[in-house]
XYZ file of C-alpha atoms in Angstrom:
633
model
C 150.838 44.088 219.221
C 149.771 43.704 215.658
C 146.415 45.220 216.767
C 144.665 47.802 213.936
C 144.055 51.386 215.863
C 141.750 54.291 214.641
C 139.277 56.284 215.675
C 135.300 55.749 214.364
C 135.398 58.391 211.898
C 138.918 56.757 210.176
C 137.308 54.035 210.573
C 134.364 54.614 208.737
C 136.560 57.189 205.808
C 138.470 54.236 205.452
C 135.221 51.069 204.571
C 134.299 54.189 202.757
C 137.345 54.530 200.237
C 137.887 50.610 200.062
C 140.962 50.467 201.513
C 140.319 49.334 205.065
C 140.956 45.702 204.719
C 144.373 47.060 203.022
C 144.929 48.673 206.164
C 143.984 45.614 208.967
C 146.212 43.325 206.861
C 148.885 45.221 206.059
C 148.850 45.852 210.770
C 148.459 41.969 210.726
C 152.456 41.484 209.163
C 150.645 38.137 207.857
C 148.885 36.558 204.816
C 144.867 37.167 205.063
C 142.381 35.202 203.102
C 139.814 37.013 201.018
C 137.342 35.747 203.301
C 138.527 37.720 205.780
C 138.939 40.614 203.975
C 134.936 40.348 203.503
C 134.282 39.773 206.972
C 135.531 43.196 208.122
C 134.619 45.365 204.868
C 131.220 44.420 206.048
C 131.202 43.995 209.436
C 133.336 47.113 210.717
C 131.758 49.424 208.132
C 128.521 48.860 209.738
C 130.091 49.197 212.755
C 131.010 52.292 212.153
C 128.762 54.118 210.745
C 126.638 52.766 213.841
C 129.112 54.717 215.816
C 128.789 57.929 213.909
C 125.350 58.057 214.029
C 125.586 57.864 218.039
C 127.837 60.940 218.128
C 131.208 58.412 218.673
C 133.341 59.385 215.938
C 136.509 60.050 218.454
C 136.197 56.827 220.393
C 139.039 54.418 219.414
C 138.116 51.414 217.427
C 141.066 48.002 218.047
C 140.781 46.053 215.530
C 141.963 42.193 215.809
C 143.068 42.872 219.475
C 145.675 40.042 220.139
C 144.814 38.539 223.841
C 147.925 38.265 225.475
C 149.775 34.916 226.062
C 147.148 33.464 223.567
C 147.136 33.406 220.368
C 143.514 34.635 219.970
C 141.998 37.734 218.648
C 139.162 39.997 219.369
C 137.120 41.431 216.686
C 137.040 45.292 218.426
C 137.768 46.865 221.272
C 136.287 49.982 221.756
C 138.397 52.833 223.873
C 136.609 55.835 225.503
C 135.647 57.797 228.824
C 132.705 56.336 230.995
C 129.765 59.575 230.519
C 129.140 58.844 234.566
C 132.609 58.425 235.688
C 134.783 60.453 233.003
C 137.228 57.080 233.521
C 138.469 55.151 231.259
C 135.859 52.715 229.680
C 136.207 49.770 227.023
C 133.588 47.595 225.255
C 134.390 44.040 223.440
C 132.279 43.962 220.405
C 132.117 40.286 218.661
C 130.791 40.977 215.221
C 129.019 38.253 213.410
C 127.527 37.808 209.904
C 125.233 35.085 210.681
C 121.493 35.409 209.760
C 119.894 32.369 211.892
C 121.000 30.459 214.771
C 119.579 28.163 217.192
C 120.534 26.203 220.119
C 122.457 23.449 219.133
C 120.638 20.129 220.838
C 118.919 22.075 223.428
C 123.105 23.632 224.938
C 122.953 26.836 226.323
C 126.187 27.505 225.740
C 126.756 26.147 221.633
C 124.397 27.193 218.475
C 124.101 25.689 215.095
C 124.783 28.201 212.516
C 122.915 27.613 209.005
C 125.504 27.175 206.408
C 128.502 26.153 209.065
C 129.355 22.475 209.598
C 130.032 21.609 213.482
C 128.293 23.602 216.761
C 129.706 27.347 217.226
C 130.113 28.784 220.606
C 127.146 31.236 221.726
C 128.137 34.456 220.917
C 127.462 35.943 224.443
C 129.380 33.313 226.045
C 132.490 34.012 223.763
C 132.737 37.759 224.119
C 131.677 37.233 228.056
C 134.850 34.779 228.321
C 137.036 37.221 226.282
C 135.785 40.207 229.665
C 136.642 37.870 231.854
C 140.398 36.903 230.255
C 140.827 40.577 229.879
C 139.953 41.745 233.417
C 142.418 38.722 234.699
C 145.342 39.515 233.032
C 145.497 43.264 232.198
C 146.738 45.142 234.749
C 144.783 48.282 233.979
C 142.030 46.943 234.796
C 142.470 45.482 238.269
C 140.793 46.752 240.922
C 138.212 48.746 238.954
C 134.485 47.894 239.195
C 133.895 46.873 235.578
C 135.670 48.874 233.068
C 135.046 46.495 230.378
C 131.606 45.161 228.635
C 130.540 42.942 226.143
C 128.374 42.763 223.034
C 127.827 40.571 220.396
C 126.157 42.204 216.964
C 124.743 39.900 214.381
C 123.831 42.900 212.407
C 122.660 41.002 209.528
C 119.954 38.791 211.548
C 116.174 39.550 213.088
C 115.012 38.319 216.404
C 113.281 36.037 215.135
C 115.861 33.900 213.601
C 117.898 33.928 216.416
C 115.722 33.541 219.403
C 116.988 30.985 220.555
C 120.338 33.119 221.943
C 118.516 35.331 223.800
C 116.987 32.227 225.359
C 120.718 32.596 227.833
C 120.082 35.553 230.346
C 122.185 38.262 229.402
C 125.287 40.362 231.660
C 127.235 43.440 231.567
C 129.957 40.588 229.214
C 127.437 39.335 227.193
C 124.398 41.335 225.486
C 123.553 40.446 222.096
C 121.823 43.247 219.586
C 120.566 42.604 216.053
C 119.950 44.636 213.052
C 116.087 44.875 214.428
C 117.842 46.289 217.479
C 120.183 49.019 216.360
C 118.636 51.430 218.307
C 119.114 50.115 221.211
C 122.506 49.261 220.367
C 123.531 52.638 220.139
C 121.435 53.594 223.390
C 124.055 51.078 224.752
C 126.911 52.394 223.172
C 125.895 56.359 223.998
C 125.095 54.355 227.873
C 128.844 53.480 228.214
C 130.821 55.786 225.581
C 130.980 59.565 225.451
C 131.502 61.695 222.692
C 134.968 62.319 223.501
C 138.460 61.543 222.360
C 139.402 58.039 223.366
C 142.985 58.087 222.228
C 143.987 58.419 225.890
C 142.403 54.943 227.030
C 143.610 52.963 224.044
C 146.972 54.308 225.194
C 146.677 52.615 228.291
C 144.952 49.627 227.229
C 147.340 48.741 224.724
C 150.047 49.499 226.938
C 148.919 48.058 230.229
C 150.926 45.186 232.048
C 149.751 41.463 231.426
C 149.816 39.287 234.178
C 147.238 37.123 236.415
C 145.103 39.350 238.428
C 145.076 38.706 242.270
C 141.457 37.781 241.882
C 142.581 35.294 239.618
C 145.234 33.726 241.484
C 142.314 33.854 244.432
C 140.417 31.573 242.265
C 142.465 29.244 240.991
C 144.437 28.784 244.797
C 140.769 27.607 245.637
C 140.096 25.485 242.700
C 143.871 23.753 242.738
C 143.302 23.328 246.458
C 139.866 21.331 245.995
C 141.503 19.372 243.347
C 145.067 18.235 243.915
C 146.385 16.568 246.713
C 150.062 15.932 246.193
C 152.954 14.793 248.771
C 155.903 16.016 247.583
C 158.823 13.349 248.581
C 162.611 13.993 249.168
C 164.274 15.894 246.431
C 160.710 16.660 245.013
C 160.389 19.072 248.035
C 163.485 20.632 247.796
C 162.766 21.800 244.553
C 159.220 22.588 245.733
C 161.120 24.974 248.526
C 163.942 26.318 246.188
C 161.162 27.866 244.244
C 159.301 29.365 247.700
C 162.407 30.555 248.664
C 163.854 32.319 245.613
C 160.340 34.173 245.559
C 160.600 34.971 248.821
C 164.138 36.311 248.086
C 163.259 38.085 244.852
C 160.755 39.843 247.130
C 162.864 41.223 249.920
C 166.540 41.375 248.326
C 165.083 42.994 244.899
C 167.224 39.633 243.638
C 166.181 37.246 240.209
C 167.113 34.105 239.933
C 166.377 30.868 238.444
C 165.964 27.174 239.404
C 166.489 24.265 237.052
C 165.261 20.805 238.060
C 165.705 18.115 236.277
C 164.908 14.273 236.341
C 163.686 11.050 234.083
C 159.806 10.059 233.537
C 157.731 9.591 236.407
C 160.545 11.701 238.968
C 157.448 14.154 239.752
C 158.346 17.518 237.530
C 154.705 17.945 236.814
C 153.780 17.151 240.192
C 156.137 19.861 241.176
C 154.879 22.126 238.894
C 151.390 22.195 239.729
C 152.057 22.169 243.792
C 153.810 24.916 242.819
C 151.154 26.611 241.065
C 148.901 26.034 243.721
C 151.124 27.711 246.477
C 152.246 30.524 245.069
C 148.439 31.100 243.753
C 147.315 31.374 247.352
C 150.157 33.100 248.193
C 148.808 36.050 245.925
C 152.344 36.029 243.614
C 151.785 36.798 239.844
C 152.391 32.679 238.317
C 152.054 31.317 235.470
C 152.388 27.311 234.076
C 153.940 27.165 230.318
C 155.336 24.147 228.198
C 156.438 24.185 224.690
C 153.627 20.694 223.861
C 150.365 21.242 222.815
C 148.606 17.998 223.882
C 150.286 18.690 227.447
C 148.953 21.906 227.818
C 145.823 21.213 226.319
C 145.209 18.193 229.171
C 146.475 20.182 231.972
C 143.834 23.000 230.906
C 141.331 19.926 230.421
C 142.164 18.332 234.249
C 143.878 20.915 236.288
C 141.200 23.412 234.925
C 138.025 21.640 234.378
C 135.326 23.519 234.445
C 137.255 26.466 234.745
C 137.809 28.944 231.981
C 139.597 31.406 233.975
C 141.794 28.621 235.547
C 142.778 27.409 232.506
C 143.973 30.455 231.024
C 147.066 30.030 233.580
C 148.684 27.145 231.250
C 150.349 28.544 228.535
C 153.098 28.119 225.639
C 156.683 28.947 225.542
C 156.144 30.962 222.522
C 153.515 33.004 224.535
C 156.266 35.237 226.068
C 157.557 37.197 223.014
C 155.728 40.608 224.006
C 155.783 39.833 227.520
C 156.455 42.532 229.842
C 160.312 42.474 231.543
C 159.765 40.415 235.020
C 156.134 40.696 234.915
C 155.376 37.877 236.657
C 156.502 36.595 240.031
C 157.353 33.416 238.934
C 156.955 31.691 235.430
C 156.937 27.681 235.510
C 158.332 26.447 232.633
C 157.319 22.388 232.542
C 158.917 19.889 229.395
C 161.470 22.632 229.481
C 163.585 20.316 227.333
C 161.118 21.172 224.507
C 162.073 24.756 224.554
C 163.332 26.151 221.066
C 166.290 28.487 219.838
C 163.114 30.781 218.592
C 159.420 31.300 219.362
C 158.710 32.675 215.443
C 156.761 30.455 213.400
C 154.829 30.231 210.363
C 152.046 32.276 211.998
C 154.281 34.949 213.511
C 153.453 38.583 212.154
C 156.863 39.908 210.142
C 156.736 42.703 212.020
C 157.743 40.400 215.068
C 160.349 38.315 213.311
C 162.734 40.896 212.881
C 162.490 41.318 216.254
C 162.942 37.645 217.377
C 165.018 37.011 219.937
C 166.138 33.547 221.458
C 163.251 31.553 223.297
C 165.358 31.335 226.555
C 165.745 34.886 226.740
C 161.631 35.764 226.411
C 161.416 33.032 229.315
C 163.972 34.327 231.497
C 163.015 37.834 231.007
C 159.215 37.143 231.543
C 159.521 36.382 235.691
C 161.735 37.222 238.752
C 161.971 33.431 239.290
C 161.865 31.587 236.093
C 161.335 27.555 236.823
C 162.920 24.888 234.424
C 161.735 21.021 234.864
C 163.025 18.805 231.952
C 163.959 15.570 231.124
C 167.222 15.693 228.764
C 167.416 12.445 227.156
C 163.469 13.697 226.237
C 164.568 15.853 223.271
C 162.419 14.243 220.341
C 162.289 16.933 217.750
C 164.957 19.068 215.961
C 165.763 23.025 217.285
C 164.642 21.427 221.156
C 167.603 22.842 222.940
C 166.588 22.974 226.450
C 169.232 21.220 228.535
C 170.798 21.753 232.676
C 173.625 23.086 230.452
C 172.197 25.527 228.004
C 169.677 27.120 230.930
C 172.366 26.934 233.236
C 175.063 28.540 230.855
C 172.629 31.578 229.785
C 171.605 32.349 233.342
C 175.202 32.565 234.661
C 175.836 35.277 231.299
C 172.931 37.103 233.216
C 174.888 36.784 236.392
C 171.988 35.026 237.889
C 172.070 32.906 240.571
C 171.075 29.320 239.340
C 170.180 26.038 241.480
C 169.674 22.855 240.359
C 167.792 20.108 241.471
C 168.341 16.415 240.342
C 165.323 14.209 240.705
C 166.654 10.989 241.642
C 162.836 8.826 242.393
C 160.710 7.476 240.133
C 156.933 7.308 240.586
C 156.634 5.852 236.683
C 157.312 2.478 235.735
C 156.616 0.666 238.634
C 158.676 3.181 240.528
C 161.773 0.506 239.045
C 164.892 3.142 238.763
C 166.537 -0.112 237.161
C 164.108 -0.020 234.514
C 164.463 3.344 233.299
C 168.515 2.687 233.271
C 167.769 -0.335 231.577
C 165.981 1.389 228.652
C 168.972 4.035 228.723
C 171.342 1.434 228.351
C 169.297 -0.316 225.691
C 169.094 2.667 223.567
C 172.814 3.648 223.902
C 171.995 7.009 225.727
C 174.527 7.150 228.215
C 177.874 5.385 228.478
C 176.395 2.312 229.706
C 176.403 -0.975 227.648
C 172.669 -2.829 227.095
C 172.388 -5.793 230.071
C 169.865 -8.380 230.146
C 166.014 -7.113 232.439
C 165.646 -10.406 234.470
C 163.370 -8.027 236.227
C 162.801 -6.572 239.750
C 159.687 -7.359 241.171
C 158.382 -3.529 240.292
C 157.185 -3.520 236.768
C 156.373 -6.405 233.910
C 158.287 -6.075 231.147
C 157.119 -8.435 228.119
C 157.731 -9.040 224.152
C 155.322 -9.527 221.770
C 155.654 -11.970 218.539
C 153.331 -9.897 216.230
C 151.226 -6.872 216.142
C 148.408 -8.835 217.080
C 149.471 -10.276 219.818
C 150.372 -7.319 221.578
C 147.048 -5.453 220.788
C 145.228 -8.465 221.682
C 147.194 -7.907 224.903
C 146.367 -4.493 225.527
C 143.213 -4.766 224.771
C 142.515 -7.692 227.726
C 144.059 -4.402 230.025
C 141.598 -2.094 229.281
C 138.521 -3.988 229.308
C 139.993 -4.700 233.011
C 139.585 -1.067 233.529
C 143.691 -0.228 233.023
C 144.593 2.423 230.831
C 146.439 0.711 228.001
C 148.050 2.557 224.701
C 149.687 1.719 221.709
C 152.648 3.964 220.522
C 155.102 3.699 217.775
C 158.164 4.989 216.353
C 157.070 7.235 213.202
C 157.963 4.723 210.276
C 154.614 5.301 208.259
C 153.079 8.100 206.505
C 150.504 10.089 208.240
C 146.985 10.428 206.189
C 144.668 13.547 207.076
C 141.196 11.891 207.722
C 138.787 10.806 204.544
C 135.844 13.257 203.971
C 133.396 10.779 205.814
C 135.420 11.668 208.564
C 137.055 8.274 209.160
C 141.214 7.902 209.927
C 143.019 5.869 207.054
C 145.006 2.970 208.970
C 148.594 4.358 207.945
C 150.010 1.566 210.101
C 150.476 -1.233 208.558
C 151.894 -4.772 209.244
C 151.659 -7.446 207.071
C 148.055 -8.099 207.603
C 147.708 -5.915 210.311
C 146.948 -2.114 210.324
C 145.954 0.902 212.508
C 145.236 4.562 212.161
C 147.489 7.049 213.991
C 146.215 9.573 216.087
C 144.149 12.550 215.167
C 146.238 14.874 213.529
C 144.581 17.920 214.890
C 142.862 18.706 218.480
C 139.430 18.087 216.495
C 137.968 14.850 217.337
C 137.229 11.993 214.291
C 134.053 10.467 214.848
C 134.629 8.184 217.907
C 138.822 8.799 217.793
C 139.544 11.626 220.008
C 141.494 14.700 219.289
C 145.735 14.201 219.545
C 145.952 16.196 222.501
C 143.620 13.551 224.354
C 144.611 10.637 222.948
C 146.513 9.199 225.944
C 144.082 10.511 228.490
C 140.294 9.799 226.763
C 138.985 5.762 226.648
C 138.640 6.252 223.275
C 142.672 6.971 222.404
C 142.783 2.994 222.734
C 142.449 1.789 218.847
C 144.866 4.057 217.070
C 148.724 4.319 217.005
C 149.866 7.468 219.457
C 153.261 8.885 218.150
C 155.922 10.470 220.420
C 154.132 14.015 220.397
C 150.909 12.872 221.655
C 152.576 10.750 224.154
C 155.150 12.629 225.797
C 154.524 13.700 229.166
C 151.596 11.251 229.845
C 151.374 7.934 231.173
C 149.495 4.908 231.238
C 148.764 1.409 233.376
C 149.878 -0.440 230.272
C 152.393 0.756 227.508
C 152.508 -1.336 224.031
C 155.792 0.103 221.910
C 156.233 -1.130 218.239
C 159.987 -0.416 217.365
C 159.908 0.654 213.926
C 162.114 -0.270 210.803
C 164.248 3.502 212.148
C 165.989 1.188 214.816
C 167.224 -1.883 214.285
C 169.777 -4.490 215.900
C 172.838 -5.516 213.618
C 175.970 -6.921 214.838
C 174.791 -7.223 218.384
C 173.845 -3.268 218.235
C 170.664 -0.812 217.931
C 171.197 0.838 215.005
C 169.553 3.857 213.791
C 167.965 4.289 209.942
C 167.179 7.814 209.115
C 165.867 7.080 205.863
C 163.053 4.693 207.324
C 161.418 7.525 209.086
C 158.634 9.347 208.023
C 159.090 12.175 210.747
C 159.183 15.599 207.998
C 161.451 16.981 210.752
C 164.121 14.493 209.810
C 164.003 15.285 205.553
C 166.455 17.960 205.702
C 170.525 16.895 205.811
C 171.512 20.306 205.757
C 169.430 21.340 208.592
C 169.452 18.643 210.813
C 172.734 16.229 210.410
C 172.606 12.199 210.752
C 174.569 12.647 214.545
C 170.975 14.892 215.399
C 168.713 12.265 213.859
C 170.339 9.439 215.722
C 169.506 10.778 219.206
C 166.259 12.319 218.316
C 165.357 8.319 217.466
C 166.877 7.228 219.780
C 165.597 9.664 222.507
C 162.283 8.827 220.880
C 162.025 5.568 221.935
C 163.211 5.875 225.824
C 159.775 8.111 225.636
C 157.675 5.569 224.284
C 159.453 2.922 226.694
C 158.880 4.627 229.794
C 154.906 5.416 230.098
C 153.531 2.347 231.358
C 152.945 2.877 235.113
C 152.563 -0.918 235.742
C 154.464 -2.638 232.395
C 155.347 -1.987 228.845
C 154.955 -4.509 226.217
C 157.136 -4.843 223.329
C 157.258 -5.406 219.655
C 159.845 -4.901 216.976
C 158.693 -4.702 213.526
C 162.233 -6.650 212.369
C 162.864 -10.094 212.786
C 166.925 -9.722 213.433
C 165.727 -7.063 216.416
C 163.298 -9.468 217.986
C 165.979 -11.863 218.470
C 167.845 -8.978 219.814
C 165.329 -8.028 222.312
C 164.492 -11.665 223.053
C 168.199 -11.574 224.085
C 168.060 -8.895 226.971
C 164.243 -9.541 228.216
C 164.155 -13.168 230.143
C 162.407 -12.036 233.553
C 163.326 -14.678 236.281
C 161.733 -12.864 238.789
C 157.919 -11.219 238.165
C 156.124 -8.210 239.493
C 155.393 -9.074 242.862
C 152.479 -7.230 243.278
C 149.751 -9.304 241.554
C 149.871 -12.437 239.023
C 149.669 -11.087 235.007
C 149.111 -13.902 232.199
C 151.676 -14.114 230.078
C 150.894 -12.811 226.398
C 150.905 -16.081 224.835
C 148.017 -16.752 227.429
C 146.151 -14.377 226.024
C-alpha cells in the first residue's frame, strides 16, 4: 500500500518544518497537484496538533489509506488501543476545508458546497460508507463489536453554516465536529484513543487479509436472492456445477483449480456469473465478481446492487487484484474475461508498484482457490486484451492446475437464432467460414437501412413502443469532450445528418446519461454508443452504422485502419495492421449481436450497401409478431 504512516507527534514535526506534503507524495509513487499539497498542509496540521493537545502523540496517523480492491482513498486512519478494552481501536477521519454547506434540494444524503459546482456527498454518509467497506472486507476486523468509527471535521466551519448536516442523525460511522466543536472532538478522540503507542494496530491493520466478510456475503445471499431469478439451462448448469464442485473440492482436498467457460453473446456467462455469486454468497464462501469494463461493472453495481452500497462493493476490476492476498478468496469470478490485459499498471499506478508488475493473469489466478473465466473470444475489441480458452488454459496447466472448460453452445441473444450469430461470423470473416446470404429463420428481424435517417427514424418508432432501441457505430469520427454549457458536440456526422457520441465520462450531460449507462438508461437513445459502452449489454432493437474502417471491395469486407479514429489503433509499432484488422473486425460482431429481437443496418459506403443488400433478402420473417418494414416507417 502506498499509504503515508507516522505517529501524531511526526506528524505534527513534520506540517511544522514544511515538508509533510514532501513526505505524502513522495509515499504516493505518483504526480500530486498543488492543490493537494494545500489540502493536507492544512488539514493534517490541524489535525495534529488536535491530537497533541489530547495527549495522542503515539497514536498512528494513515494517511491516504488505499481501500482495497478500489481505487479510493481515505483521508486518515487513526491506529490505537481502545482505553476500555486495551484492543485494538481505529477511527476514519474525513477532513474537509469547507466553510458552509447545506442540504442540497432538501437530500439527506448530498450538500451543496459554496464555491463547488455539482452536489457533494454528506460528509457523514461518506466516512459512514468508508466503516462499513472496511469492516466487510478486512479481515481484522471480523467478528469484533465495532473496532472502527467515523468522523468527519470541517475544522474551518461554525455550526451555523453548516446546520443543515447535522440535520442527518448521527452513528458510531458518522459524527461530524467543527472548529466551534474542538473540544468535544478531542473528548471523542481521548473517548476511543489512549495515550499509548499505536504502532502495534497499524501493524495489523495494514497488514490484515482483504476479503468479503461472512456478514457480507449474509447480506448480499439475501439481497441476490430477492432479486434474481435465473434458470440455468443445459451447458449453463454445468458450468454453474463445475464451479460448486471445484469449491467444494478446494475445500476438502486442499486442491486449486480453475474453470474456463466460454461462449458467444447472449450464451448466459453473466447469467452464470451472478447465479454464481448468489450461491456461493449463501453458502458463506469468500466471492467476489470482477471484469476488466467499466460501464459493465458500473451497471451490475447499479442493478445487481441497487440500493445496496455494501452489495455493490462485491463487483470489481481486474486490475483490483495487484496487492491481493495469495488465495484469499474462495472463489474469484472473472466475467468479459476476454478483456483481461498482459498488465494491470496504468497511468495512475504508484511507481513503486510498477516495478513490481506482474502479468494480469497471474494477480487473477493467484487471488482465489477457484478462479472463474467467462469470455467471448471473437469479443477482443481493444489492443493488449489477451484473454483467450488458450492463454488461461496454457498458464493454468504451467501452474499444474487442473483446468475445465465449458463451451456454451445456446443463445438467449438475438432471437435465440444460433444461425444468426454464425451468420455475422461469417460476414465478418472471423472464422473459416465464407459470408452466405440471411434469408432468415423465423427468430430475429434482420433489416438494412438506406440512410442514417431512416434507420433512426426506425429506432425511434421502437422505443416510443416501449422497446429498448440503440444506435452504435464503428469509431470513424473524432470524439469531442462536451462544450462548457454542458451540451455534447454531434461528432457523427453524415451528410446532413449528425449525432453526438456517448458521454465520455460516467458524469451525466444534461439530459445524455453517463457512458456506463448509456445502453441501460431511456435517455442513452439520441447519441451514438461505441463498442466500449456497448459491450456486454443488450437491447430489443440494435441500429449498427458500419463505418468508412470496413468496407466491401471485390466481393470482400475489407478493413481500413487509417479511417479509424480509435487512439488505440495510431501506433504501427505497437499494434501491427494483422491486430487492427481483427480488433475491427471483432468490433463489429459486438455491435451486430445486441439486439434481443432484430438489428438494423446501415453502411456509411455506397459499394458496401450493395454488398450487404447482397446477403440480407429475408424470405421468411420473425414469426413471432408482424414488424413494418423500414420503408413503412
Amino acid at each position: 500500500m502506498s499509504t503515508f504512516r507516522t505517529s501524531a507527534d511526526g506528524l505534527l514535526r513534520l506540517a511544522g518544518n514544511g515538508t509533510l506534503a514532501d513526505r505524502i507524495a513522495e509515499s504516493m509513487g505518483r504526480n500530486v497537484s498543488p492543490a493537494e499539497r494545500r489540502s493536507w498542509s492544512r488539514s493534517l496540521e490541524v489535525l495534529g496538533q488536535d491530537l497533541a493537545d489530547a495527549g495522542l502523540g503515539q497514536v498512528e496517523v494513515l494517511v491516504e489509506y488505499h481501500l482495497p480492491l478500489t481505487s479510493k482513498r481515505v483521508d486518515v486512519v487513526l491506529a490505537g488501543v481502545d482505553p476500555k478494552t486495551a484492543e485494538d481501536s481505529y477511527v476514519v477521519v474525513e477532513l474537509k476545508q469547507w466553510s458552509s454547506a447545506e442540504s442540497y434540494e432538501g437530500s439527506e444524503h448530498l450538500v451543496a458546497v459554496e464555491h463547488v459546482r455539482g452536489p457533494r456527498l454528506h460528509p457523514g454518509v461518506q466516512v459512514e460508507l468508508y466503516c462499513e467497506y472496511l469492516t466487510d472486507f478486512l479481515g481484522i476486523l471480523a467478528g469484533h463489536g465495532s473496532p472502527v468509527r467515523g468522523v468527519a471535521y470541517l475544522h474551518n466551519a461554525v455550526d451555523r453554516d453548516v446546520s443543515d448536516l447535522f440535520a442527518r442523525r448521527p452513528t458510531e460511522q458518522s459524527r461530524i465536529f467543527t472548529k466551534q466543536r474542538r473540544g468535544q472532538f478531542l473528548d471523542y478522540l481521548r473517548t476511543h484513543l489512549a495515550p499509548k503507542s499505536g504502532v502495534g494496530a497499524a501493524d495489523r491493520f495494514l497488514t490484515s487479509s482483504v476479503r468479503p466478510s461472512r456478514r457480507l456475503l449474509a447480506y448480499a445471499a439475501q439481497e441476490l436472492k430477492e432479486r434474481s431469478h435465473f434458470t440455468l439451462l443445459d451447458e449453463q448448469r454445468v458450468a454453474y456445477e463445475l464451479v460448486l464442485h471445484a469449491v467444494e473440492r478446494a475445500r476438502s482436498a486442499d486442491h486449486k483449480s480453475l474453470v474456463v467457460v466460454s461462449g458467444g453473446p447472449g450464451s448466459g456467462k453473466s447469467v452464470i456469473a451472478l447465479s454464481v455469486l448468489g450461491e456461493l454468497a449463501r453458502q458463506q464462501r469468500t466471492v467476489m465478481h470482477a471484469t476488466g469494463s467499466r460501464s459493465f461493472t458500473q451497471t451490475l453495481r447499479r442493478y445487481a446492487g441497487r440500493g445496496s452500497t455494501r452489495l455493490k462493493n462485491l463487483f470489481g476490476y481486474f486490475n483490483s487484484f495487484m496487492s491481493a492476498e495469495r488465495n484469499g478468496l474462495d472463489v474469484l469470478i472473472c466475467d468479459e474475461a476476454h478483456r483481461i490485459r498482459e498488465t494491470s499498471v496504468n497511468r495512475f499506478t504508484p511507481k513503486a508498484k510498477r516495478d513490481k508488475a506482474r502479468p494480469q493473469i497471474d494477480e487473477l489466478v493467484a487471488a482465489a482457490r477457484v478462479p472463474v473465466f467467462l469470455l467471448d473470444e471473437h469479443q477482443v475489441v481493444k489492443p493488449g486484451e489477451l484473454g483467450n480458452v488458450e492463454v488461461i488454459s496454457s498458464y493454468a496447466k504451467q501452474l499444474n492446475l487442473d483446468v475445465e472448460v465449458v463451451e456454451l453452445h445456446g443463445q438467449f441473444r438475438c432471437g435465440g437464432s444460433d444461425a444468426y450469430e454464425q451468420w455475422v461470423v461469417d460476414l465478418l470473416g472471423l472464422d473459416s467460414g465464407e459470408p452466405w446470404v440471411w434469408t432468415g429463420d423465423g427468430r430475429i428481424d434482420v433489416r438494412l437501412a438506406s440512410s442514417p435517417e431512416e434507420l433512426e427514424v426506425f429506432l425511434a418508432t421502437k422505443q416510443a413502443a416501449g422497446l429498448t432501441a440503440r444506435l452504435s457505430a464503428g469509431y470513424c469520427w473524432p470524439w469531442s469532450d462536451p462544450r462548457p454549457n454542458d451540451t455534447l458536440v454531434a461528432d457523427v456526422q453524415i451528410g446532413g445528418w449528425s449525432r453526438p457520441w456517448n458521454v465520455k465520462s460516467d458524469r451525466s450531460v444534461s439530459e445524455a446519461p453517463g457512458s456506463a449507462f448509456w445502453a441501460t438508461d431511456p435517455n442513452g437513445f439520441g447519441q451514438i454508443g461505441c463498442v466500449y459502452t456497448a459491450q456486454g449489454f443488450e437491447y430489443a432493437w440494435s441500429g449498427v452504422i458500419i463505418g468508412p474502417d470496413l468496407v466491401a471491395r471485390d466481393g470482400q469486407l475489407v478493413t481500413r485502419r487509417e479511417q479509424s479514429k480509435d487512439p488505440a489503433f495510431r501506433s504501427r509499432k505497437s499494434v501491427s495492421d494483422a491486430e487492427v484488422d481483427l480488433l475491427i473486425r471483432n468490433t463489429y460482431k459486438v455491435l451486430l449481436t445486441r439486439g434481443m429481437r432484430g438489428t438494423a443496418i446501415y453502411s456509411t459506403d455506397p459499394e458496401t450497401c450493395e454488398y450487404l443488400a447482397s446477403l440480407v433478402k429475408v424470405t421468411r420473417p420473425v414469426e413471432t409478431s408482424y414488424e413494418p418494414d423500414l420503408s413503412e416507417v
